[in-house]
Coordinates of C-alpha atoms in Angstrom, one line a residue:
X900 CA -15.9 26.2 10.8
X901 CA -12.7 26.9 9.4
X902 CA -12.0 26.6 5.7
X903 CA -10.6 23.5 5.0
X904 CA -6.6 24.1 4.3
X905 CA -5.3 20.6 2.7
X906 CA -1.1 20.4 2.4
X907 CA 0.0 18.1 -0.2
X908 CA 3.1 17.0 1.1
X909 CA 6.8 15.9 -1.5
X910 CA 7.1 12.0 -0.7
X911 CA 10.6 11.6 0.9
X912 CA 10.6 8.1 -0.8
X913 CA 12.6 8.1 -3.9
X914 CA 10.5 5.2 -5.6
X915 CA 7.3 6.9 -4.7
X916 CA 5.7 8.7 -8.0
X917 CA 1.8 8.4 -6.8
X918 CA 0.0 11.4 -5.6
X919 CA -3.4 11.1 -3.2
X920 CA -4.7 14.3 -4.9
X921 CA -4.7 14.7 -8.8
X922 CA -5.0 18.4 -10.4
X923 CA -8.1 17.7 -12.0
X924 CA -9.5 16.9 -8.3
X925 CA -7.4 19.3 -6.6
X926 CA -9.8 21.9 -9.0
X927 CA -12.3 20.3 -7.9
X928 CA -11.8 20.7 -4.1
X929 CA -10.8 24.5 -4.5
X930 CA -14.3 25.3 -6.1
X931 CA -15.6 23.5 -3.2
X932 CA -14.2 26.0 -0.8
X933 CA -11.0 24.2 0.3
X934 CA -7.3 25.6 0.0
X935 CA -4.6 23.3 -1.2
X936 CA -1.0 24.1 -0.8
X937 CA 1.0 21.6 -3.1
X938 CA 4.8 20.7 -2.5
X939 CA 7.2 20.6 -5.3
X940 CA 8.6 17.3 -6.2
X941 CA 10.5 16.2 -8.9
X942 CA 9.4 12.8 -8.0
X943 CA 5.5 13.2 -8.5
X944 CA 4.1 11.9 -11.4
X945 CA 2.1 15.5 -12.2
X946 CA 4.3 18.5 -11.5
X947 CA 3.3 21.4 -9.5
X948 CA 2.7 23.3 -12.7
X949 CA 0.1 21.3 -13.1
X950 CA -1.5 22.0 -9.8
X951 CA -0.7 25.7 -9.8
X952 CA -2.6 26.0 -13.1
X953 CA -5.8 24.7 -11.4
X954 CA -5.4 27.4 -8.2
X955 CA -3.3 25.7 -5.9
X956 CA -0.5 27.3 -3.8
X957 CA 3.3 25.8 -4.3
X958 CA 5.4 25.1 -1.3
X959 CA 9.0 24.1 -1.1
X960 CA 9.3 20.4 -0.4
X961 CA 9.3 19.3 3.0
X962 CA 7.9 22.8 4.1
X963 CA 4.9 20.8 5.7
X964 CA 6.9 21.0 8.8
X965 CA 6.1 24.6 9.5
X966 CA 2.7 24.7 7.7
X967 CA -0.2 26.7 9.6
X968 CA -0.8 24.5 13.0
X969 CA -4.9 24.3 11.4
X970 CA -3.2 22.7 7.5
X971 CA -4.0 18.8 7.0
X972 CA -0.8 17.2 5.8
X973 CA -1.7 14.7 3.1
X974 CA 0.7 12.1 1.9
X975 CA 0.8 8.4 0.9
X976 CA 3.8 6.8 2.8
X977 CA 6.0 7.3 5.6
X978 CA 7.2 10.6 7.2
X979 CA 11.0 11.4 7.4
X980 CA 12.4 10.7 10.8
X981 CA 11.8 14.6 11.3
X982 CA 10.4 16.8 13.2
X983 CA 10.2 14.4 16.1
X984 CA 7.0 16.1 17.6
X985 CA 4.3 16.0 15.1
X986 CA 1.7 18.6 15.8
X987 CA -0.9 18.7 12.5
X988 CA -3.6 16.2 11.7
X989 CA -1.8 13.9 9.0
X990 CA -3.8 11.8 6.4
X991 CA -1.6 8.8 5.2
X992 CA -0.6 5.1 5.2
X993 CA 0.7 5.0 8.9
X994 CA 0.9 1.4 9.1
X995 CA 1.1 2.1 12.7
X996 CA -2.2 0.2 14.7
X997 CA -1.3 -3.4 14.6
X998 CA 2.4 -3.6 16.2
X999 CA 4.5 -3.1 13.0
X1000 CA 8.1 -2.1 13.3
X1001 CA 8.6 1.5 13.9
X1002 CA 4.6 1.7 15.3
X1003 CA 5.4 2.9 18.6
X1004 CA 8.2 5.4 17.4
X1005 CA 5.5 7.0 15.1
X1006 CA 2.7 7.1 17.6
X1007 CA 4.9 8.6 20.2
X1008 CA 5.9 11.3 17.6
X1009 CA 1.9 12.3 17.4
X1010 CA 2.0 12.5 21.1
X1011 CA 5.0 14.4 21.3
X1012 CA 3.3 17.2 19.0
X1013 CA -0.2 16.7 19.8
X1014 CA -1.0 15.6 16.1
X1015 CA -3.6 12.6 14.8
X1016 CA -2.8 9.9 12.5
X1017 CA -5.7 9.7 10.1
X1018 CA -4.6 6.3 8.5
X1019 CA -5.9 5.8 5.0
X1020 CA -5.9 1.9 5.6
X1021 CA -8.9 2.7 8.1
X1022 CA -10.8 5.3 5.9
X1023 CA -13.8 2.5 5.8
X1024 CA -17.8 2.4 5.4
X1025 CA -19.8 1.1 7.8
X1026 CA -19.1 -2.6 6.7
X1027 CA -15.3 -2.1 7.3
X1028 CA -14.5 -1.7 3.5
X1029 CA -11.7 0.7 2.5
X1030 CA -13.2 3.5 0.7
X1031 CA -9.6 4.4 -1.2
X1032 CA -7.2 1.9 -1.9
X1033 CA -4.5 1.0 -4.3
X1034 CA -5.5 -2.6 -3.9
X1035 CA -6.7 -3.3 -7.6
X1036 CA -3.3 -1.8 -9.1
X1037 CA -1.2 -3.3 -6.2
X1038 CA -2.6 -6.9 -7.2
X1039 CA -2.4 -6.2 -11.1
X1040 CA 1.2 -5.1 -10.6
X1041 CA 2.2 -7.7 -8.5
X1042 CA 1.0 -10.2 -10.4
X1043 CA 2.5 -9.2 -13.3
X1044 CA 6.3 -9.0 -12.0
X1045 CA 5.6 -12.4 -10.9
X1046 CA 4.5 -13.5 -14.3
X1047 CA 7.5 -11.7 -16.0
X1048 CA 10.1 -12.9 -13.5
X1049 CA 8.3 -16.6 -13.7
X1050 CA 9.3 -16.5 -17.5
X1051 CA 13.1 -14.5 -17.3
X1052 CA 11.8 -11.3 -18.6
X1053 CA 11.8 -9.2 -15.7
X1054 CA 14.5 -6.7 -15.7
X1055 CA 16.0 -4.7 -12.7
X1056 CA 16.0 -1.7 -11.4
X1057 CA 12.1 -1.4 -12.0
X1058 CA 11.1 1.4 -13.8
X1059 CA 7.7 3.4 -13.5
X1060 CA 5.7 2.6 -17.0
X1061 CA 2.1 3.0 -18.5
X1062 CA -0.5 0.2 -18.2
X1063 CA -0.3 0.1 -22.2
X1064 CA 3.7 -0.9 -22.2
X1065 CA 3.1 -3.5 -19.2
X1066 CA 0.4 -5.1 -21.2
X1067 CA 2.5 -5.4 -23.9
X1068 CA 5.3 -7.0 -22.2
X1069 CA 2.7 -9.7 -20.5
X1070 CA 1.3 -10.5 -23.7
X1071 CA 4.8 -11.2 -24.4
X1072 CA 4.6 -13.8 -21.8
X1073 CA 2.5 -16.3 -22.8
X1074 CA 2.8 -19.7 -22.1
X1075 CA 1.2 -22.7 -19.8
X1076 CA 2.0 -21.7 -15.8
X1077 CA -0.4 -22.9 -12.9
X1078 CA -0.8 -19.8 -11.0
X1079 CA -2.9 -19.4 -7.8
X1080 CA -4.4 -16.2 -6.6
X1081 CA -4.9 -16.1 -2.8
X1082 CA -8.1 -13.3 -1.9
X1083 CA -9.1 -13.6 -5.8
X1084 CA -13.0 -12.0 -4.5
X1085 CA -11.0 -8.5 -3.3
X1086 CA -9.6 -5.4 -5.1
X1087 CA -5.9 -6.9 -5.2
X1088 CA -7.2 -10.3 -6.2
X1089 CA -8.9 -8.8 -9.0
X1090 CA -6.4 -6.9 -10.0
X1091 CA -4.3 -9.8 -10.0
X1092 CA -6.3 -12.2 -11.7
X1093 CA -7.2 -9.5 -14.6
X1094 CA -3.1 -9.1 -15.3
X1095 CA -2.7 -12.9 -15.6
X1096 CA -5.3 -13.2 -18.0
X1097 CA -3.7 -10.5 -20.0
X1098 CA -0.8 -13.3 -20.4
X1099 CA -3.4 -15.7 -21.1
X1100 CA -3.1 -17.3 -17.6
X1101 CA -6.1 -18.8 -16.0
X1102 CA -5.4 -19.2 -11.9
X1103 CA -6.8 -21.0 -9.5
X1104 CA -8.8 -18.4 -7.4
X1105 CA -9.1 -18.5 -3.6
X1106 CA -10.6 -16.9 -1.0
X1107 CA -12.6 -17.2 2.2
X1108 CA -14.2 -20.4 1.3
X1109 CA -10.8 -22.1 0.3
X1110 CA -8.6 -20.7 3.5
X1111 CA -10.8 -21.3 6.1
X1112 CA -9.0 -25.2 5.7
X1113 CA -6.2 -24.7 3.5
X1114 CA -5.2 -27.2 1.4
X1115 CA -1.5 -26.8 1.8
X1116 CA -0.3 -29.5 -0.8
X1117 CA -2.5 -28.1 -3.5
X1118 CA -0.9 -24.6 -2.6
X1119 CA 2.4 -25.9 -2.7
X1120 CA 1.3 -27.7 -6.2
X1121 CA 1.5 -24.6 -7.8
X1122 CA 4.2 -23.1 -9.6
X1123 CA 3.6 -19.0 -9.3
X1124 CA 1.5 -17.6 -6.0
X1125 CA 0.2 -14.2 -5.8
X1126 CA -1.0 -13.4 -2.2
X1127 CA -3.5 -10.5 -1.8
X1128 CA -5.2 -11.1 1.6
X1129 CA -4.6 -8.6 4.3
X1130 CA -5.7 -9.9 7.5
X1131 CA -7.3 -8.6 10.8
X1132 CA -7.5 -11.1 13.1
X1133 CA -5.2 -14.2 13.8
X1134 CA -5.3 -16.9 11.3
X1135 CA -2.5 -19.6 10.6
X1136 CA -0.2 -18.6 8.2
X1137 CA -0.3 -20.1 4.8
X1138 CA 3.6 -20.7 4.1
X1139 CA 5.9 -21.4 6.5
X1140 CA 9.7 -22.2 6.8
X1141 CA 8.9 -25.7 6.5
X1142 CA 6.9 -26.0 4.0
X1143 CA 9.5 -24.2 1.9
X1144 CA 11.5 -27.1 2.8
X1145 CA 8.9 -29.5 1.3
X1146 CA 11.0 -31.6 -1.3
X1147 CA 7.7 -31.8 -3.3
X1148 CA 7.1 -28.1 -3.6
X1149 CA 6.4 -27.3 -7.3
X1150 CA 6.2 -23.5 -5.9
X1151 CA 8.7 -21.2 -8.0
X1152 CA 7.7 -17.7 -7.7
X1153 CA 5.9 -15.9 -4.6
X1154 CA 4.4 -12.5 -4.6
X1155 CA 3.3 -11.3 -1.4
X1156 CA 1.2 -7.9 -2.6
X1157 CA 0.1 -7.3 1.1
X1158 CA 3.9 -7.2 2.6
X1159 CA 3.0 -7.3 6.2
X1160 CA 6.5 -8.0 7.2
X1161 CA 6.3 -7.5 11.2
X1162 CA 2.8 -7.9 11.6
X1163 CA 2.0 -10.6 14.2
X1164 CA -0.7 -10.9 11.2
X1165 CA 1.7 -11.9 8.7
X1166 CA 0.4 -14.6 6.5
X1167 CA 3.6 -15.0 5.4
X1168 CA 6.3 -15.1 8.0
X1169 CA 8.8 -16.6 5.5
X1170 CA 10.9 -13.5 5.0
X1171 CA 11.7 -10.5 7.3
X1172 CA 12.5 -7.5 4.8
X1173 CA 10.4 -6.2 1.6
X1174 CA 12.6 -6.3 -1.7
X1175 CA 12.5 -3.0 -3.8
X1176 CA 12.5 -1.5 -7.1
X1177 CA 16.7 -1.9 -7.8
X1178 CA 16.3 -5.8 -6.3
X1179 CA 12.7 -6.7 -7.0
X1180 CA 13.3 -10.6 -6.3
X1181 CA 14.8 -12.3 -3.4
X1182 CA 15.7 -16.3 -3.3
X1183 CA 14.3 -17.9 -0.3
X1184 CA 15.4 -21.3 -1.3
X1185 CA 17.7 -22.8 -3.9
X1186 CA 16.6 -26.4 -3.9
X1187 CA 14.2 -26.5 -4.9
X1188 CA 13.9 -22.8 -6.2
X1189 CA 11.7 -20.5 -5.0
X1190 CA 12.2 -16.6 -5.3
X1191 CA 10.3 -13.9 -3.5
X1192 CA 8.8 -10.5 -4.7
X1193 CA 7.6 -8.4 -1.7
X1194 CA 7.4 -4.5 -3.1
X1195 CA 5.3 -2.2 -0.5
X1196 CA 4.5 0.4 -3.4
X1197 CA 3.9 -1.6 -6.5
X1198 CA 1.3 0.9 -7.6
X1199 CA 3.8 3.7 -8.0
X1200 CA 5.1 1.3 -11.1
X1201 CA 1.9 2.8 -12.7
X1202 CA 1.9 6.1 -11.3
X1203 CA -0.5 7.7 -13.4
X1204 CA -3.5 5.1 -13.5
X1205 CA -3.2 4.6 -9.8
X1206 CA -3.4 7.8 -8.6
X1207 CA -6.2 8.6 -10.7
X1208 CA -8.1 5.9 -9.4
X1209 CA -7.5 6.8 -6.0
X1210 CA -7.8 10.4 -6.0
X1211 CA -11.2 10.1 -7.9
X1212 CA -12.3 8.0 -4.8
X1213 CA -10.4 10.1 -1.5
X1214 CA -11.4 13.7 -3.4
X1215 CA -15.5 13.5 -2.5
X1216 CA -14.6 12.5 1.2
X1217 CA -12.3 15.1 1.8
X1218 CA -15.1 18.1 2.0
X1219 CA -16.4 16.5 5.4
X1220 CA -13.0 15.6 6.8
X1221 CA -13.6 14.9 10.2
X1222 CA -17.0 15.4 10.3
X1223 CA -18.0 11.8 11.9
X1224 CA -18.7 8.7 9.5
X1225 CA -15.5 7.5 8.2
X1226 CA -13.4 9.9 9.2
X1227 CA -14.7 9.8 12.6
X1228 CA -13.5 5.7 12.6
X1229 CA -10.1 7.1 11.6
X1230 CA -9.5 9.1 14.6
X1231 CA -11.2 6.6 17.0
X1232 CA -8.9 3.9 15.6
X1233 CA -5.9 6.2 16.4
X1234 CA -7.3 7.1 19.9
X1235 CA -7.5 3.3 20.3
X1236 CA -3.8 2.8 19.2
X1237 CA -2.8 5.8 21.9
X1238 CA -4.5 4.3 24.7
X1239 CA -3.3 1.0 23.9
X1240 CA 0.5 2.5 23.8
X1241 CA -0.1 4.1 27.2
X1242 CA -1.4 0.7 29.0
X1243 CA 2.0 -0.9 27.5
X1244 CA 4.2 1.7 29.4
X1245 CA 2.2 1.3 32.7
X1246 CA -0.5 2.9 34.5
X1247 CA 0.9 6.7 34.6
X1248 CA 0.8 6.8 31.1
X1249 CA 4.7 8.4 30.9
X1250 CA 6.1 7.5 27.3

């Protein structure tokens, strides 16, 4: 069997500071027999020198496009637009299997080059639970930003910080607030609850039992809401435009941690584009006021903590890359998406 060659790419998104593999875990992979090439990146929380010190090769940013064909390209967020034909096996969050905007274009790039997308969203155990996820820190950041904004203490543009500094700001934002966390028992929900607790808030916690038959007046009766639910099957949305226009609505701050914009499974179809670091808050209604936070790389605001936890979960899985199990399920989901794409273009399969 050919030795595993992992190629850690530079993230093209300027606000992406995380890494899926931290230097200490890179050392463990090298000791297990893998080869690691790490692209230089001015924004990654760990400099290239930290990887070089543990035995990684260092390459120029963006050079993955000319990497050996057997290299496995590892990243987190979206690929740049070029090349149009992707020949490698890629590991990252592709967001391409549920009909999201741009999904077809990305899959066609893999078809054109013969490459494969191993989407980290579908790296799951036998029960469908993600094996490597940023959910806890996404929930933590989402609730923290929502609370700070609700108190008038959120400043833009957002900047990466440390948990210690963020918690200090949260402790300064204490006070009564009627908050709701939906999906409270999951990773993201747990993070949201902990962050609100740092600020002294005791949120209402809803999960499957409470959302099966949603009490929408009760939802609208909260001042602050954090949604952490990402569904894989059609269910009624938690909020609609009609709900936002309810004159009795007390809801003033809404944070959508999942940011499933464009998906037919979106549980909050009340906005059509995410917010970002430069403008983290968007006003959805003026009377009464309702503000939205919907940032799709929240954990990058705590890049050290988020990267360390994610890498600890992902690294033990990499030596068994594509050896059945969870990687096999990833590959099967890609193959299924390709078949669906072909079927949508006619029996000939022409793309």
